[in-house]
């Protein structure tokens, strides 16, 4: 029964995505839904995109092993990322009316910065999408009781998500995200209520977790621990900001106000609901401690699915796996689309010979989506990292290379092309050096050292004499949108006096 439900649900969701493809007529529809999405739909797609496999499987497993302190990156850093985007970046980016985040780097800092940041952003998606594909393989394997292998489940999952993303683009992602958010919320609340009944209520679980030290959040007063804690927080909080999927939700909004508050509300909802899977996973330690002890050091991501399959009634199982599949599908489709669009627009398009028609560019975006799906599935198949680590590590490269140029490009008038290039070079060099040649447990984590180097590179490069061309007025023209792009006209009343 459970497997048939999964199959039926999967077919229906793909059909809805294909139905949404009828709205796609050009690259704007494919990339940003023509900037037509209302408040409720933008909120849903912000929430559903981030509520993925790491939220349902990765975060609870990490929480059981490392307490609340271990999940500072996600959901604490991840939800703050969305809130910060809404409060500080949504308005200025929305006014620029751009197709991709790479377009911002091009207009603000030139072609070189555009290429470097776009490549970093595309590479970062390997870990995030790979985590969703890994989770799909796990789910298909569990609900089929081993009849479908994890490997086969990965290919089945990635192939079916590709179908509606390939044709429907952002419209398909937005509509399916809205429906999947409803399923996620209802499913998580229902299974939470069912499991809490097995242990005597929410209060019993929370009190037991507090006594066991699981709710300890702040690090000990040791400098190394404090730095590691801050580095983990910053990786998701700042490294996730310069991402195409976040930018797409801003640009897809009907208005600037929707772009701002839908991001804030979506991030807040994500933070609240991310605690439900953690509650469920800790409940497992009270309901079936032997099963938890068996899996905690081998495959902790299986604890929650095993709990539901072995202890919950059939309807609760259907609600849980429906919510889990919704979470994975919404996240995977969005993160397949985002890098494909930005790679096509910012890397391929400038290299195309002659005038590129919109129809040809749309076809290119779809082909790149296909290729990226194959690459990321191969990456997931061969990766040994946990779902949580795959997601957390994904943002290190954007943290050290793309965040500072974005933040300074929006808010620091004196940031220059030279400063952005030096920021990227310093950030990547220091990050890779510490990562490859540094000790296994460095005092300063690689991504934190790279972030500091990126800041230094931006400041020094912008204040030194400029050897790279830079338009000193570009900040004002971009920062204030179309109003600042209007050049003042000189009115000459007496030509002979000119």
Short mmCIF file of C-alpha atoms in Angstrom, two decimals:
data_model
loop_
_atom_site.label_atom_id
_atom_site.label_comp_id
_atom_site.label_asym_id
_atom_site.label_seq_id
_atom_site.Cartn_x
_atom_site.Cartn_y
_atom_site.Cartn_z
CA UNK A 1 0.00 0.00 0.00
CA UNK A 2 2.73 2.46 0.95
CA UNK A 3 4.75 1.77 -2.21
CA UNK A 4 1.68 2.19 -4.42
CA UNK A 5 0.90 5.48 -2.72
CA UNK A 6 4.42 6.69 -3.42
CA UNK A 7 4.12 5.70 -7.09
CA UNK A 8 0.70 7.39 -7.51
CA UNK A 9 1.85 10.54 -5.73
CA UNK A 10 4.99 10.67 -7.85
CA UNK A 11 3.06 10.35 -11.12
CA UNK A 12 0.53 13.04 -10.10
CA UNK A 13 3.21 15.53 -9.08
CA UNK A 14 5.10 15.03 -12.36
CA UNK A 15 1.83 15.53 -14.27
CA UNK A 16 1.18 18.81 -12.41
CA UNK A 17 4.68 19.98 -13.27
CA UNK A 18 4.15 19.16 -16.94
CA UNK A 19 0.78 20.97 -16.88
CA UNK A 20 2.58 24.08 -15.58
CA UNK A 21 4.92 23.88 -18.59
CA UNK A 22 2.13 25.33 -20.73
CA UNK A 23 2.94 28.73 -19.21
CA UNK A 24 6.54 28.70 -20.47
CA UNK A 25 6.92 30.70 -23.68
CA UNK A 26 10.33 32.37 -23.26
CA UNK A 27 13.45 32.45 -21.09
CA UNK A 28 11.87 34.84 -18.59
CA UNK A 29 9.02 32.38 -18.00
CA UNK A 30 11.49 29.50 -17.68
CA UNK A 31 13.94 31.30 -15.36
CA UNK A 32 11.80 33.60 -13.18
CA UNK A 33 8.15 32.72 -14.05
CA UNK A 34 7.82 36.01 -15.93
CA UNK A 35 7.97 37.91 -12.57
CA UNK A 36 4.28 37.07 -12.01
CA UNK A 37 4.23 35.05 -8.76
CA UNK A 38 1.91 36.27 -5.96
CA UNK A 39 2.84 36.50 -2.28
CA UNK A 40 1.53 33.10 -1.19
CA UNK A 41 3.30 31.29 -4.02
CA UNK A 42 6.67 33.02 -3.46
CA UNK A 43 6.43 32.24 0.27
CA UNK A 44 5.66 28.61 -0.55
CA UNK A 45 8.54 28.22 -2.98
CA UNK A 46 11.01 29.86 -0.55
CA UNK A 47 9.91 27.48 2.21
CA UNK A 48 9.61 24.33 0.09
CA UNK A 49 12.92 24.83 -1.70
CA UNK A 50 14.82 24.92 1.59
CA UNK A 51 12.79 22.25 3.38
CA UNK A 52 14.63 19.39 1.70
CA UNK A 53 16.16 16.05 2.53
CA UNK A 54 18.69 17.56 4.92
CA UNK A 55 15.83 19.05 6.97
CA UNK A 56 13.92 15.77 7.34
CA UNK A 57 16.83 13.30 7.40
CA UNK A 58 20.15 15.14 7.75
CA UNK A 59 19.41 17.66 10.52
CA UNK A 60 17.73 15.14 12.88
CA UNK A 61 20.63 12.68 12.47
CA UNK A 62 23.16 15.42 13.25
CA UNK A 63 21.07 16.65 16.18
CA UNK A 64 21.03 13.17 17.76
CA UNK A 65 24.81 12.92 17.53
CA UNK A 66 25.96 16.52 18.21
CA UNK A 67 23.07 18.18 20.13
CA UNK A 68 21.45 21.47 19.11
CA UNK A 69 24.90 23.04 18.75
CA UNK A 70 25.63 20.68 15.87
CA UNK A 71 22.82 22.10 13.72
CA UNK A 72 23.80 25.76 13.98
CA UNK A 73 24.40 25.84 10.22
CA UNK A 74 20.96 24.50 9.40
CA UNK A 75 18.28 25.49 10.39
CA UNK A 76 19.71 28.48 12.29
CA UNK A 77 22.07 29.78 9.61
CA UNK A 78 19.85 28.72 6.70
CA UNK A 79 16.71 30.43 7.97
CA UNK A 80 18.63 33.60 8.83
CA UNK A 81 19.98 33.59 5.28
CA UNK A 82 16.45 33.85 3.86
CA UNK A 83 15.48 36.54 6.36
CA UNK A 84 18.62 38.58 5.58
CA UNK A 85 17.94 38.26 1.84
CA UNK A 86 14.46 39.64 2.36
CA UNK A 87 15.54 42.53 4.58
CA UNK A 88 18.75 43.63 2.85
CA UNK A 89 19.05 42.21 -0.68
CA UNK A 90 15.57 41.59 -2.13
CA UNK A 91 14.69 45.24 -2.83
CA UNK A 92 17.91 46.39 -4.55
CA UNK A 93 18.19 43.19 -6.59
CA UNK A 94 14.53 43.27 -7.61
CA UNK A 95 14.86 46.84 -8.91
CA UNK A 96 17.63 45.79 -11.26
CA UNK A 97 15.25 43.47 -13.20
CA UNK A 98 17.93 40.85 -13.93
CA UNK A 99 17.55 37.25 -15.10
CA UNK A 100 20.31 35.69 -12.97
CA UNK A 101 22.53 36.55 -10.02
CA UNK A 102 25.46 36.40 -12.44
CA UNK A 103 23.97 39.40 -14.28
CA UNK A 104 24.48 41.47 -11.12
CA UNK A 105 28.19 40.64 -10.98
CA UNK A 106 28.54 41.45 -14.68
CA UNK A 107 26.86 44.86 -14.44
CA UNK A 108 28.56 45.81 -11.18
CA UNK A 109 32.06 44.39 -11.68
CA UNK A 110 32.48 43.26 -15.29
CA UNK A 111 32.80 40.03 -17.26
CA UNK A 112 35.69 38.51 -15.29
CA UNK A 113 33.88 38.63 -11.97
CA UNK A 114 30.70 37.37 -13.65
CA UNK A 115 32.46 34.23 -14.93
CA UNK A 116 34.30 33.44 -11.68
CA UNK A 117 31.29 33.87 -9.41
CA UNK A 118 28.98 31.98 -11.78
CA UNK A 119 31.33 28.99 -11.87
CA UNK A 120 31.58 29.02 -8.06
CA UNK A 121 27.78 29.16 -7.73
CA UNK A 122 27.24 26.32 -10.21
CA UNK A 123 29.82 24.11 -8.48
CA UNK A 124 28.20 24.76 -5.09
CA UNK A 125 24.97 23.17 -6.30
CA UNK A 126 26.63 19.78 -6.73
CA UNK A 127 26.50 19.16 -2.98
CA UNK A 128 22.98 20.48 -2.45
CA UNK A 129 21.33 18.67 -5.36
CA UNK A 130 23.45 15.60 -4.65
CA UNK A 131 21.96 15.46 -1.15
CA UNK A 132 18.42 15.42 -2.57
CA UNK A 133 19.27 12.66 -5.07
CA UNK A 134 20.88 10.61 -2.28
CA UNK A 135 17.76 11.03 -0.16
CA UNK A 136 15.51 9.93 -3.03
CA UNK A 137 17.50 6.72 -3.36
CA UNK A 138 17.15 6.16 0.38
CA UNK A 139 13.37 6.73 0.35
CA UNK A 140 12.70 4.44 -2.62
CA UNK A 141 14.84 1.75 -1.00
CA UNK A 142 12.99 2.03 2.34
CA UNK A 143 9.39 2.16 1.06
CA UNK A 144 10.01 -0.74 -1.35
CA UNK A 145 11.50 -2.81 1.50
CA UNK A 146 14.74 -3.19 -0.46
CA UNK A 147 13.15 -4.16 -3.79
CA UNK A 148 14.47 -0.91 -5.28
CA UNK A 149 18.17 -0.38 -4.55
CA UNK A 150 19.46 3.00 -3.42
CA UNK A 151 21.31 3.35 -6.72
CA UNK A 152 18.21 2.62 -8.80
CA UNK A 153 16.19 4.96 -6.59
CA UNK A 154 18.63 7.79 -7.29
CA UNK A 155 18.31 7.41 -11.06
CA UNK A 156 14.52 7.02 -10.93
CA UNK A 157 14.19 10.10 -8.74
CA UNK A 158 16.51 12.36 -10.71
CA UNK A 159 15.01 11.26 -14.03
CA UNK A 160 11.41 11.99 -13.08
CA UNK A 161 12.22 15.37 -11.50
CA UNK A 162 14.15 16.28 -14.64
CA UNK A 163 11.05 15.69 -16.80
CA UNK A 164 8.91 18.50 -15.41
CA UNK A 165 11.82 20.82 -14.62
CA UNK A 166 13.07 20.43 -18.21
CA UNK A 167 9.75 21.52 -19.68
CA UNK A 168 8.20 23.71 -16.98
CA UNK A 169 11.13 25.64 -15.53
CA UNK A 170 10.30 28.08 -12.72
CA UNK A 171 6.56 27.87 -13.37
CA UNK A 172 6.58 24.11 -12.75
CA UNK A 173 8.81 24.56 -9.68
CA UNK A 174 6.58 27.28 -8.20
CA UNK A 175 3.25 25.47 -8.69
CA UNK A 176 4.52 22.11 -7.43
CA UNK A 177 6.27 23.86 -4.50
CA UNK A 178 2.98 25.44 -3.44
CA UNK A 179 1.21 22.09 -3.37
CA UNK A 180 4.17 20.37 -1.74
CA UNK A 181 4.37 22.99 1.01
CA UNK A 182 0.79 22.14 1.97
CA UNK A 183 1.65 18.43 2.08
CA UNK A 184 4.85 19.10 4.08
CA UNK A 185 3.06 21.19 6.73
CA UNK A 186 0.08 18.84 7.12
CA UNK A 187 2.24 15.71 7.00
CA UNK A 188 4.80 16.93 9.53
CA UNK A 189 2.15 18.14 11.99
CA UNK A 190 0.17 14.91 11.68
CA UNK A 191 3.12 12.58 12.19
CA UNK A 192 4.37 14.81 15.03
CA UNK A 193 1.02 14.44 16.78
CA UNK A 194 1.01 10.67 16.18
CA UNK A 195 4.52 10.15 17.56
CA UNK A 196 4.00 12.46 20.55
CA UNK A 197 1.08 10.23 21.55
CA UNK A 198 3.45 7.27 21.81
CA UNK A 199 5.73 9.02 24.34
CA UNK A 200 3.23 10.94 26.46
CA UNK A 201 3.23 14.33 24.76
CA UNK A 202 5.57 17.01 23.46
CA UNK A 203 6.51 18.20 26.95
CA UNK A 204 7.87 14.78 27.93
CA UNK A 205 10.18 14.68 24.90
CA UNK A 206 11.43 18.25 25.35
CA UNK A 207 12.06 17.75 29.08
CA UNK A 208 13.95 14.51 28.45
CA UNK A 209 16.06 16.17 25.73
CA UNK A 210 16.90 19.08 28.05
CA UNK A 211 18.02 16.74 30.83
CA UNK A 212 20.18 14.81 28.36
CA UNK A 213 21.91 18.03 27.25
CA UNK A 214 20.52 17.80 23.71
CA UNK A 215 19.27 21.39 23.80
CA UNK A 216 22.72 22.86 24.56
CA UNK A 217 23.33 25.44 21.84
CA UNK A 218 26.15 27.83 22.66
CA UNK A 219 29.76 26.57 22.52
CA UNK A 220 32.07 26.35 25.51
CA UNK A 221 34.15 29.43 26.34
CA UNK A 222 37.08 28.16 24.31
CA UNK A 223 38.36 30.31 21.45
CA UNK A 224 38.75 27.43 19.02
CA UNK A 225 35.24 26.14 19.70
CA UNK A 226 33.75 29.62 19.39
CA UNK A 227 35.46 30.15 16.01
CA UNK A 228 34.30 26.75 14.73
CA UNK A 229 30.75 27.55 15.87
CA UNK A 230 30.81 30.95 14.12
CA UNK A 231 32.29 29.42 10.96
CA UNK A 232 29.53 26.80 10.75
CA UNK A 233 26.88 29.48 11.26
CA UNK A 234 28.38 31.83 8.66
CA UNK A 235 28.77 29.10 6.05
CA UNK A 236 25.03 28.69 5.55
CA UNK A 237 23.92 32.16 6.63
CA UNK A 238 26.20 34.10 4.26
CA UNK A 239 27.30 31.44 1.77
CA UNK A 240 23.67 30.75 0.77
CA UNK A 241 22.87 34.39 -0.04
CA UNK A 242 24.65 34.60 -3.44
CA UNK A 243 22.67 31.68 -4.87
CA UNK A 244 20.58 31.57 -8.03
CA UNK A 245 17.65 29.74 -6.40
CA UNK A 246 17.33 32.50 -3.77
CA UNK A 247 17.69 35.16 -6.46
CA UNK A 248 15.03 33.45 -8.63
CA UNK A 249 12.46 33.68 -5.87
CA UNK A 250 13.18 37.39 -5.46
CA UNK A 251 12.94 38.05 -9.21
CA UNK A 252 9.84 35.87 -9.68
CA UNK A 253 7.77 38.06 -7.38
CA UNK A 254 5.02 40.32 -8.71
CA UNK A 255 6.32 43.31 -6.75
CA UNK A 256 9.23 44.51 -4.65
CA UNK A 257 7.19 44.28 -1.45
CA UNK A 258 6.33 40.62 -2.16
CA UNK A 259 10.01 39.88 -2.82
CA UNK A 260 10.93 41.28 0.60
CA UNK A 261 8.25 39.84 2.87
CA UNK A 262 7.81 36.48 1.17
CA UNK A 263 11.51 35.80 1.79
CA UNK A 264 11.20 36.82 5.45
CA UNK A 265 8.05 34.77 6.03
CA UNK A 266 9.38 31.75 4.12
CA UNK A 267 12.58 31.79 6.18
CA UNK A 268 10.64 32.10 9.45
CA UNK A 269 8.34 29.20 8.56
CA UNK A 270 11.32 27.10 7.60
CA UNK A 271 12.96 27.71 10.98
CA UNK A 272 9.81 26.72 12.89
CA UNK A 273 9.02 23.53 10.94
CA UNK A 274 12.65 22.35 10.88
CA UNK A 275 12.25 21.46 14.56
CA UNK A 276 9.49 18.93 13.86
CA UNK A 277 11.85 16.29 12.34
CA UNK A 278 14.28 16.86 15.24
CA UNK A 279 11.43 16.25 17.69
CA UNK A 280 10.48 13.07 15.83
CA UNK A 281 14.06 11.77 15.78
CA UNK A 282 14.58 12.36 19.51
CA UNK A 283 11.24 10.69 20.22
CA UNK A 284 12.75 7.58 18.62
CA UNK A 285 15.32 7.40 21.43
CA UNK A 286 12.42 7.01 23.90
CA UNK A 287 10.24 4.74 21.76
CA UNK A 288 12.89 2.36 20.38
CA UNK A 289 16.30 3.00 21.98
CA UNK A 290 17.73 -0.27 20.62
CA UNK A 291 17.01 0.73 17.02
CA UNK A 292 18.58 4.16 17.57
CA UNK A 293 21.69 2.61 19.17
CA UNK A 294 22.00 0.27 16.18
CA UNK A 295 21.83 3.04 13.56
CA UNK A 296 23.38 6.07 15.28
CA UNK A 297 26.96 5.19 14.30
CA UNK A 298 26.22 3.39 11.02
CA UNK A 299 23.41 5.21 9.18
CA UNK A 300 21.59 7.73 11.44
CA UNK A 301 19.64 9.07 8.44
CA UNK A 302 17.55 5.86 8.59
CA UNK A 303 16.38 6.41 12.19
CA UNK A 304 13.34 8.51 11.34
CA UNK A 305 12.11 6.39 8.39
CA UNK A 306 12.56 3.20 10.44
CA UNK A 307 10.64 4.69 13.36
CA UNK A 308 7.70 5.61 11.13
CA UNK A 309 7.65 2.28 9.29
CA UNK A 310 7.86 0.15 12.43
CA UNK A 311 5.78 2.15 14.91
CA UNK A 312 3.30 4.35 13.04
CA UNK A 313 -0.03 3.26 11.46
CA UNK A 314 -0.34 3.11 7.68
CA UNK A 315 -2.01 6.51 7.28
CA UNK A 316 0.74 8.15 9.36
CA UNK A 317 3.32 6.42 7.16
CA UNK A 318 1.62 7.78 4.06
CA UNK A 319 1.59 11.31 5.52
CA UNK A 320 5.25 11.12 6.55
CA UNK A 321 6.61 9.78 3.28
CA UNK A 322 4.33 12.12 1.33
CA UNK A 323 5.82 15.05 3.24
CA UNK A 324 9.35 13.69 2.82
CA UNK A 325 8.96 13.18 -0.93
CA UNK A 326 7.43 16.65 -1.26
CA UNK A 327 10.37 18.16 0.59
CA UNK A 328 12.92 16.38 -1.57
CA UNK A 329 11.16 17.02 -4.89
CA UNK A 330 10.63 20.73 -4.29
CA UNK A 331 14.24 21.22 -3.25
CA UNK A 332 15.70 19.07 -6.04
CA UNK A 333 13.71 20.67 -8.86
CA UNK A 334 14.63 24.18 -7.76
CA UNK A 335 18.30 23.36 -7.36
CA UNK A 336 18.46 21.63 -10.74
CA UNK A 337 16.95 24.67 -12.45
CA UNK A 338 19.01 27.39 -10.76
CA UNK A 339 22.57 26.44 -11.83
CA UNK A 340 21.39 25.47 -15.31
CA UNK A 341 19.85 28.89 -15.92
CA UNK A 342 22.79 30.88 -14.60
CA UNK A 343 25.39 28.75 -16.45
CA UNK A 344 23.51 29.21 -19.74
CA UNK A 345 22.93 32.94 -19.31
CA UNK A 346 26.31 33.95 -17.88
CA UNK A 347 28.78 31.44 -19.35
CA UNK A 348 27.34 30.03 -22.57
CA UNK A 349 25.37 32.95 -23.98
CA UNK A 350 28.32 35.40 -24.26
CA UNK A 351 30.28 32.67 -26.10
CA UNK A 352 27.59 32.04 -28.71
CA UNK A 353 28.31 33.35 -32.21
CA UNK A 354 25.94 35.88 -33.75
CA UNK A 355 22.64 37.10 -32.40
CA UNK A 356 21.11 34.61 -29.95
CA UNK A 357 17.33 34.31 -30.24
CA UNK A 358 15.24 33.82 -27.12
CA UNK A 359 14.05 30.47 -28.47
CA UNK A 360 17.62 29.24 -28.90
CA UNK A 361 18.55 30.42 -25.41
CA UNK A 362 15.53 28.62 -23.93
CA UNK A 363 16.57 25.40 -25.67
CA UNK A 364 20.12 25.84 -24.33
CA UNK A 365 18.79 26.22 -20.77
CA UNK A 366 16.89 22.97 -21.11
CA UNK A 367 19.86 21.08 -22.53
CA UNK A 368 22.10 22.35 -19.72
CA UNK A 369 19.44 21.24 -17.21
CA UNK A 370 19.65 17.73 -18.68
CA UNK A 371 23.45 17.65 -18.56
CA UNK A 372 23.59 19.03 -15.02
CA UNK A 373 21.10 16.39 -13.84
CA UNK A 374 23.34 13.62 -15.20
CA UNK A 375 26.45 15.13 -13.60
CA UNK A 376 24.90 15.69 -10.19
CA UNK A 377 23.40 12.18 -10.11
CA UNK A 378 26.82 10.71 -10.84
CA UNK A 379 28.25 12.91 -8.06
CA UNK A 380 25.59 11.68 -5.60
CA UNK A 381 26.15 8.04 -6.57
CA UNK A 382 29.88 8.30 -5.83
CA UNK A 383 29.73 10.57 -2.76
CA UNK A 384 30.33 9.09 0.70
CA UNK A 385 29.37 12.21 2.69
CA UNK A 386 26.21 12.40 4.79
CA UNK A 387 23.24 14.39 3.52
CA UNK A 388 23.83 17.12 6.14
CA UNK A 389 27.53 17.43 5.28
CA UNK A 390 26.88 17.51 1.54
CA UNK A 391 24.59 20.51 2.02
CA UNK A 392 26.76 22.30 4.59
CA UNK A 393 29.94 21.91 2.50
CA UNK A 394 28.18 23.10 -0.66
CA UNK A 395 28.20 26.72 0.47
CA UNK A 396 31.84 27.05 1.43
CA UNK A 397 32.89 27.99 -2.12
CA UNK A 398 30.24 30.72 -2.47
CA UNK A 399 31.03 32.01 1.01
CA UNK A 400 34.70 32.61 0.14
CA UNK A 401 34.20 33.84 -3.43
CA UNK A 402 30.75 35.31 -4.08
CA UNK A 403 29.30 36.72 -0.85
CA UNK A 404 31.66 39.66 -0.27
CA UNK A 405 31.48 40.93 -3.90
CA UNK A 406 27.67 40.77 -3.67
CA UNK A 407 27.38 42.51 -0.29
CA UNK A 408 29.95 45.20 -1.11
CA UNK A 409 28.58 45.57 -4.63
CA UNK A 410 25.18 46.47 -3.21
CA UNK A 411 26.17 48.47 -0.14
CA UNK A 412 29.71 49.84 -0.58
CA UNK A 413 29.99 52.63 -3.13
CA UNK A 414 33.79 52.38 -3.31
CA UNK A 415 33.86 48.67 -4.20
CA UNK A 416 35.59 48.29 -7.58
CA UNK A 417 36.18 45.67 -10.25
CA UNK A 418 39.76 45.28 -9.04
CA UNK A 419 38.57 44.83 -5.46
CA UNK A 420 36.08 42.13 -6.48
CA UNK A 421 38.69 40.20 -8.47
CA UNK A 422 41.19 40.37 -5.61
CA UNK A 423 38.46 39.35 -3.15
CA UNK A 424 37.68 36.22 -5.17
CA UNK A 425 41.33 35.35 -5.68
CA UNK A 426 42.28 35.78 -2.00
CA UNK A 427 39.21 33.97 -0.71
CA UNK A 428 39.60 30.94 -2.95
CA UNK A 429 43.39 30.72 -2.51
CA UNK A 430 43.31 30.81 1.29
CA UNK A 431 40.32 28.45 1.47
CA UNK A 432 41.93 25.85 -0.79
CA UNK A 433 45.32 26.17 0.92
CA UNK A 434 43.90 25.50 4.39
CA UNK A 435 41.61 22.78 3.04
CA UNK A 436 44.35 20.90 1.16
CA UNK A 437 47.61 21.69 2.94
CA UNK A 438 46.36 22.63 6.41
CA UNK A 439 46.00 20.34 9.45
CA UNK A 440 42.99 18.03 9.79
CA UNK A 441 41.54 20.17 12.57
CA UNK A 442 42.78 23.74 11.95
CA UNK A 443 42.39 26.47 14.55
CA UNK A 444 40.75 28.62 11.88
CA UNK A 445 38.35 26.58 9.65
CA UNK A 446 39.14 26.80 5.95
CA UNK A 447 35.93 28.60 4.97
CA UNK A 448 36.29 31.13 7.80
CA UNK A 449 39.89 31.89 6.81
CA UNK A 450 38.73 32.24 3.20
CA UNK A 451 35.95 34.65 4.20
CA UNK A 452 38.41 36.89 6.08
CA UNK A 453 40.81 36.82 3.12
CA UNK A 454 37.93 37.72 0.79
CA UNK A 455 37.07 40.77 2.92
CA UNK A 456 40.71 41.89 2.98
CA UNK A 457 41.01 41.43 -0.78
CA UNK A 458 37.92 43.55 -1.46
CA UNK A 459 39.03 46.41 0.80
CA UNK A 460 42.66 46.48 -0.33
CA UNK A 461 41.83 46.00 -4.01
CA UNK A 462 39.22 48.76 -3.97
CA UNK A 463 41.36 51.33 -2.12
CA UNK A 464 44.63 50.79 -4.02
CA UNK A 465 45.25 52.61 -7.34
CA UNK A 466 43.05 50.95 -9.96
CA UNK A 467 44.69 48.93 -12.73
CA UNK A 468 41.38 47.37 -13.84
CA UNK A 469 38.75 49.47 -15.63
CA UNK A 470 35.92 50.55 -13.33
CA UNK A 471 32.97 52.91 -13.80
CA UNK A 472 32.81 54.99 -10.59
CA UNK A 473 29.10 55.75 -11.09
CA UNK A 474 27.93 52.17 -11.67
CA UNK A 475 26.96 51.65 -8.00
CA UNK A 476 24.38 54.44 -8.01
CA UNK A 477 22.86 53.41 -11.34
CA UNK A 478 22.37 49.84 -10.14
CA UNK A 479 21.61 50.47 -6.47
CA UNK A 480 18.60 52.67 -7.15
CA UNK A 481 17.30 50.85 -10.20
CA UNK A 482 15.87 52.50 -13.29
CA UNK A 483 15.60 55.94 -11.68
CA UNK A 484 19.36 56.24 -11.33
CA UNK A 485 19.96 54.92 -14.85
CA UNK A 486 18.47 58.02 -16.41
CA UNK A 487 21.34 60.25 -17.41
CA UNK A 488 20.85 64.01 -16.81
CA UNK A 489 20.33 66.02 -19.97
CA UNK A 490 22.14 69.30 -20.62
CA UNK A 491 19.77 72.04 -21.78
CA UNK A 492 21.52 74.64 -23.91
CA UNK A 493 19.59 77.89 -24.23
CA UNK A 494 22.35 79.85 -25.98
CA UNK A 495 24.52 77.61 -28.19
CA UNK A 496 27.01 80.40 -28.78
CA UNK A 497 27.83 80.43 -25.04
CA UNK A 498 28.53 76.70 -24.84
#
